[in-house]
Amino acid sequence: MLTSIRGLVAASLFAGAAIAATPALAQDDSGITISGNAALVTEYRFRGVDLSGGDIAIQGGIDLSHSSGFYIGTWGSSLDEDTVGYGHTELDIYGGWTGEVTSGVTADVGLIAYLYPNAGPGDFDYFEAYGSVGFTFGPAETTLGVAYAFEQDSLGGDDNLYLYADVGIGIPNTPVSVSGHIGYTDGFLTYTNDGNAFDWSIGAQFAVNDNLSVGVSYIDAEGDYAPGDYDFTDGAVVGTLSVSF
């Protein structure tokens, strides 16, 4: 059962898109690559939960990676300060390793810190370890992942486990792709009375060019515990305009 507004942070790497691969901005002889991304979304959904109060959010990040597979990066989003209660900014800092372990199979492991620098008094920041395995089958890509937030004061002394599966399929000879996601949360970071919840989404993306894309998704999550009048887990259609560089 949720003990505070902290339970609204149902963060997923899929929904946040904080560590999506982007084209290289610069690379030197050391094997270091710098890339970035920015997006305008009609709503900020994190594991299906609305963190922008139904309003538009501005997001963006930058990654620094090495040819060995190691990377560090940061990503941020605007929040609804009055409705959500974490201030007006979320800042994520992460680092890890990603690479191909065999033909058509990639792995990604790391640690991410969710920070809320403008939140009021109290302990809101927390850490989460993550890992995923990706499989490529022709135009289809599938990812199976897990994220674990160990016991922390900001989680009420509890922990949280998140399991998810993503699938994306590019339609041959078109700039269109479709995607789907399902996730399961067990622990503190849910919006239900029993500490368990599912979230899911389905969407389509259109690549305008190599850097610019637009997309639309339907996103939903389970939620039966509402400390206020606003329904943070109500299903919604979310539009995205994103650029990578």
Tab-separated table of C-alpha atoms in Angstrom:
chain	number	residue	atom	x	y	z
A	1	MET	CA	0.000	0.000	0.000
A	2	LEU	CA	1.268	3.459	-0.794
A	3	THR	CA	2.376	5.554	2.126
A	4	SER	CA	2.872	8.901	0.398
A	5	ILE	CA	2.860	10.778	-2.898
A	6	ARG	CA	6.263	9.122	-3.530
A	7	GLY	CA	4.424	6.137	-4.959
A	8	LEU	CA	3.583	8.139	-8.059
A	9	VAL	CA	7.117	7.776	-9.383
A	10	ALA	CA	6.620	4.607	-11.397
A	11	ALA	CA	9.661	5.149	-13.586
A	12	SER	CA	10.500	3.048	-16.618
A	13	LEU	CA	13.373	3.347	-19.051
A	14	PHE	CA	10.958	2.582	-21.865
A	15	ALA	CA	8.474	5.378	-21.185
A	16	GLY	CA	11.110	7.917	-20.217
A	17	ALA	CA	13.233	7.066	-23.254
A	18	ALA	CA	16.136	8.436	-21.270
A	19	ILE	CA	18.760	6.178	-22.755
A	20	ALA	CA	17.551	5.650	-26.320
A	21	ALA	CA	20.297	5.413	-28.906
A	22	THR	CA	20.841	8.556	-30.942
A	23	PRO	CA	23.121	9.526	-33.847
A	24	ALA	CA	26.636	10.635	-32.994
A	25	LEU	CA	27.281	14.325	-32.554
A	26	ALA	CA	31.038	14.006	-32.274
A	27	GLN	CA	33.668	11.274	-32.015
A	28	ASP	CA	37.398	11.578	-31.526
A	29	ASP	CA	40.346	9.174	-31.714
A	30	SER	CA	39.696	8.041	-28.143
A	31	GLY	CA	36.522	6.231	-29.254
A	32	ILE	CA	34.239	8.599	-27.354
A	33	THR	CA	30.896	9.517	-28.917
A	34	ILE	CA	28.547	12.303	-27.800
A	35	SER	CA	24.857	12.175	-28.709
A	36	GLY	CA	21.734	13.999	-27.614
A	37	ASN	CA	17.962	14.005	-27.811
A	38	ALA	CA	15.080	16.383	-27.175
A	39	ALA	CA	11.322	15.909	-27.196
A	40	LEU	CA	8.029	17.683	-26.741
A	41	VAL	CA	5.326	15.356	-25.382
A	42	THR	CA	1.663	16.059	-24.782
A	43	GLU	CA	1.943	14.267	-21.428
A	44	TYR	CA	4.852	12.830	-19.443
A	45	ARG	CA	4.031	9.187	-18.686
A	46	PHE	CA	6.421	7.165	-16.526
A	47	ARG	CA	5.443	3.485	-16.296
A	48	GLY	CA	2.010	4.523	-17.373
A	49	VAL	CA	1.655	7.116	-14.607
A	50	ASP	CA	1.072	10.779	-15.480
A	51	LEU	CA	3.802	13.005	-14.016
A	52	SER	CA	2.925	16.208	-15.850
A	53	GLY	CA	-0.650	16.652	-14.651
A	54	GLY	CA	-2.026	16.133	-18.157
A	55	ASP	CA	0.066	19.034	-19.478
A	56	ILE	CA	2.767	19.247	-22.149
A	57	ALA	CA	6.287	18.350	-20.992
A	58	ILE	CA	9.687	19.304	-22.392
A	59	GLN	CA	12.373	16.617	-22.240
A	60	GLY	CA	15.938	16.120	-23.329
A	61	GLY	CA	19.226	14.424	-22.607
A	62	ILE	CA	22.828	13.890	-23.595
A	63	ASP	CA	24.938	10.727	-23.613
A	64	LEU	CA	28.667	10.113	-23.678
A	65	SER	CA	29.679	6.615	-24.767
A	66	HIS	CA	32.906	4.757	-25.457
A	67	SER	CA	33.603	2.213	-28.179
A	68	SER	CA	34.084	-0.376	-25.419
A	69	GLY	CA	30.375	-0.133	-24.650
A	70	PHE	CA	30.540	1.889	-21.443
A	71	TYR	CA	28.405	5.036	-21.253
A	72	ILE	CA	27.203	7.800	-18.953
A	73	GLY	CA	24.397	10.248	-19.520
A	74	THR	CA	21.733	12.508	-18.157
A	75	TRP	CA	18.100	13.146	-19.066
A	76	GLY	CA	15.520	15.577	-17.741
A	77	SER	CA	11.837	16.391	-17.962
A	78	SER	CA	9.521	19.103	-16.775
A	79	LEU	CA	6.901	18.060	-14.191
A	80	ASP	CA	3.634	19.467	-12.929
A	81	GLU	CA	4.787	21.089	-9.702
A	82	ASP	CA	1.361	21.527	-8.109
A	83	THR	CA	-0.281	18.208	-9.025
A	84	VAL	CA	2.603	15.745	-8.750
A	85	GLY	CA	4.468	17.159	-5.756
A	86	TYR	CA	8.104	16.659	-6.847
A	87	GLY	CA	8.849	20.205	-7.929
A	88	HIS	CA	8.974	21.223	-11.561
A	89	THR	CA	11.984	19.182	-12.728
A	90	GLU	CA	13.121	15.570	-12.894
A	91	LEU	CA	16.799	14.909	-13.593
A	92	ASP	CA	18.101	11.397	-14.256
A	93	ILE	CA	21.801	10.505	-14.192
A	94	TYR	CA	22.873	7.065	-15.324
A	95	GLY	CA	25.824	4.950	-16.371
A	96	GLY	CA	26.421	1.426	-17.562
A	97	TRP	CA	27.551	-0.866	-20.341
A	98	THR	CA	25.828	-2.022	-23.511
A	99	GLY	CA	26.975	-4.205	-26.359
A	100	GLU	CA	26.333	-7.168	-28.617
A	101	VAL	CA	26.912	-10.442	-26.783
A	102	THR	CA	26.240	-12.598	-29.849
A	103	SER	CA	24.779	-12.068	-33.303
A	104	GLY	CA	21.392	-10.376	-32.988
A	105	VAL	CA	21.529	-10.241	-29.175
A	106	THR	CA	22.502	-7.164	-27.146
A	107	ALA	CA	22.740	-6.541	-23.407
A	108	ASP	CA	22.495	-3.371	-21.331
A	109	VAL	CA	23.245	-3.065	-17.587
A	110	GLY	CA	23.631	-0.015	-15.391
A	111	LEU	CA	22.565	2.182	-12.518
A	112	ILE	CA	20.295	5.228	-12.657
A	113	ALA	CA	19.602	7.980	-10.134
A	114	TYR	CA	16.207	9.723	-10.208
A	115	LEU	CA	16.670	13.230	-8.825
A	116	TYR	CA	14.093	15.941	-8.053
A	117	PRO	CA	16.138	19.079	-7.314
A	118	ASN	CA	13.123	21.381	-6.857
A	119	ALA	CA	11.089	19.118	-4.574
A	120	GLY	CA	10.051	20.371	-1.164
A	121	PRO	CA	11.303	19.126	2.210
A	122	GLY	CA	11.788	15.386	2.428
A	123	ASP	CA	13.728	12.574	0.766
A	124	PHE	CA	12.597	12.103	-2.846
A	125	ASP	CA	15.678	10.970	-4.813
A	126	TYR	CA	16.306	7.255	-5.329
A	127	PHE	CA	18.558	4.796	-7.174
A	128	GLU	CA	17.648	1.873	-9.411
A	129	ALA	CA	19.774	-0.842	-11.043
A	130	TYR	CA	18.654	-2.047	-14.455
A	131	GLY	CA	19.427	-4.708	-17.021
A	132	SER	CA	17.958	-5.806	-20.338
A	133	VAL	CA	18.511	-8.186	-23.231
A	134	GLY	CA	17.498	-7.235	-26.768
A	135	PHE	CA	16.810	-9.554	-29.697
A	136	THR	CA	16.655	-8.602	-33.374
A	137	PHE	CA	14.622	-10.648	-35.858
A	138	GLY	CA	14.614	-8.974	-39.253
A	139	PRO	CA	12.556	-5.750	-38.912
A	140	ALA	CA	11.472	-6.670	-35.350
A	141	GLU	CA	13.267	-5.854	-32.115
A	142	THR	CA	12.276	-7.282	-28.735
A	143	THR	CA	13.615	-6.268	-25.323
A	144	LEU	CA	13.176	-8.041	-21.986
A	145	GLY	CA	14.247	-6.027	-18.966
A	146	VAL	CA	14.308	-5.707	-15.212
A	147	ALA	CA	14.844	-2.735	-12.897
A	148	TYR	CA	15.352	-3.025	-9.147
A	149	ALA	CA	15.271	-0.195	-6.631
A	150	PHE	CA	16.809	-1.506	-3.432
A	151	GLU	CA	15.596	-0.474	0.036
A	152	GLN	CA	15.998	3.295	0.493
A	153	ASP	CA	14.615	5.948	2.823
A	154	SER	CA	12.961	7.710	-0.129
A	155	LEU	CA	11.026	4.486	-0.799
A	156	GLY	CA	9.737	4.329	2.746
A	157	GLY	CA	12.393	1.752	3.646
A	158	ASP	CA	10.973	-0.589	1.012
A	159	ASP	CA	12.211	-1.823	-2.371
A	160	ASN	CA	10.692	-2.130	-5.843
A	161	LEU	CA	10.960	-4.610	-8.706
A	162	TYR	CA	9.950	-3.771	-12.275
A	163	LEU	CA	9.763	-6.283	-15.151
A	164	TYR	CA	8.985	-5.276	-18.705
A	165	ALA	CA	8.893	-6.378	-22.334
A	166	ASP	CA	9.071	-4.121	-25.385
A	167	VAL	CA	8.589	-4.930	-29.049
A	168	GLY	CA	9.138	-2.699	-32.070
A	169	ILE	CA	8.554	-3.501	-35.722
A	170	GLY	CA	9.603	-1.364	-38.654
A	171	ILE	CA	7.252	-1.628	-41.619
A	172	PRO	CA	9.493	-2.518	-44.591
A	173	ASN	CA	10.061	0.200	-47.202
A	174	THR	CA	8.276	2.829	-45.097
A	175	PRO	CA	9.340	5.365	-42.438
A	176	VAL	CA	6.689	3.926	-40.086
A	177	SER	CA	7.230	1.636	-37.112
A	178	VAL	CA	4.881	0.273	-34.460
A	179	SER	CA	5.698	-0.565	-30.859
A	180	GLY	CA	4.215	-2.195	-27.795
A	181	HIS	CA	5.124	-2.354	-24.109
A	182	ILE	CA	3.957	-4.177	-21.001
A	183	GLY	CA	5.378	-3.770	-17.515
A	184	TYR	CA	4.762	-5.203	-14.071
A	185	THR	CA	5.632	-3.497	-10.791
A	186	ASP	CA	5.966	-5.218	-7.408
A	187	GLY	CA	6.858	-3.009	-4.461
A	188	PHE	CA	6.701	0.566	-3.302
A	189	LEU	CA	6.527	2.302	-6.687
A	190	THR	CA	2.971	1.378	-7.551
A	191	TYR	CA	-0.297	3.223	-7.520
A	192	THR	CA	-2.377	0.370	-6.103
A	193	ASN	CA	-3.321	-0.775	-2.621
A	194	ASP	CA	-1.684	-4.207	-2.930
A	195	GLY	CA	1.723	-3.041	-4.223
A	196	ASN	CA	1.331	-4.736	-7.631
A	197	ALA	CA	0.461	-3.111	-10.944
A	198	PHE	CA	0.604	-3.560	-14.701
A	199	ASP	CA	1.189	-0.820	-17.260
A	200	TRP	CA	1.019	-1.085	-21.037
A	201	SER	CA	1.188	0.946	-24.218
A	202	ILE	CA	0.884	0.610	-27.966
A	203	GLY	CA	1.991	3.185	-30.493
A	204	ALA	CA	3.269	4.165	-33.918
A	205	GLN	CA	6.154	6.368	-35.013
A	206	PHE	CA	6.914	8.180	-38.260
A	207	ALA	CA	10.521	9.080	-39.090
A	208	VAL	CA	10.471	12.417	-40.885
A	209	ASN	CA	14.219	12.079	-41.513
A	210	ASP	CA	17.256	10.592	-39.770
A	211	ASN	CA	16.930	13.007	-36.849
A	212	LEU	CA	13.273	14.032	-36.548
A	213	SER	CA	10.301	11.799	-35.715
A	214	VAL	CA	6.695	12.080	-34.581
A	215	GLY	CA	4.700	9.478	-32.717
A	216	VAL	CA	1.455	8.707	-30.976
A	217	SER	CA	0.775	6.126	-28.267
A	218	TYR	CA	-2.021	4.959	-26.040
A	219	ILE	CA	-0.690	4.488	-22.495
A	220	ASP	CA	-2.496	3.020	-19.502
A	221	ALA	CA	-1.752	1.667	-16.023
A	222	GLU	CA	-3.528	0.022	-13.131
A	223	GLY	CA	-4.430	2.285	-10.246
A	224	ASP	CA	-6.960	1.919	-7.469
A	225	TYR	CA	-5.462	4.087	-4.742
A	226	ALA	CA	-6.133	7.808	-5.127
A	227	PRO	CA	-5.098	10.180	-2.318
A	228	GLY	CA	-6.503	13.144	-4.267
A	229	ASP	CA	-8.984	14.077	-6.955
A	230	TYR	CA	-6.605	13.712	-9.917
A	231	ASP	CA	-6.425	10.308	-11.644
A	232	PHE	CA	-2.738	9.785	-12.413
A	233	THR	CA	-3.289	6.344	-13.956
A	234	ASP	CA	-6.164	7.137	-16.304
A	235	GLY	CA	-5.414	5.946	-19.861
A	236	ALA	CA	-4.400	8.614	-22.363
A	237	VAL	CA	-3.295	9.200	-25.951
A	238	VAL	CA	0.168	10.784	-25.916
A	239	GLY	CA	1.804	12.541	-28.842
A	240	THR	CA	5.573	12.982	-29.215
A	241	LEU	CA	7.778	15.199	-31.370
A	242	SER	CA	11.419	14.190	-30.945
A	243	VAL	CA	14.787	15.052	-32.411
A	244	SER	CA	18.159	13.347	-32.023
A	245	PHE	CA	21.564	14.759	-32.795
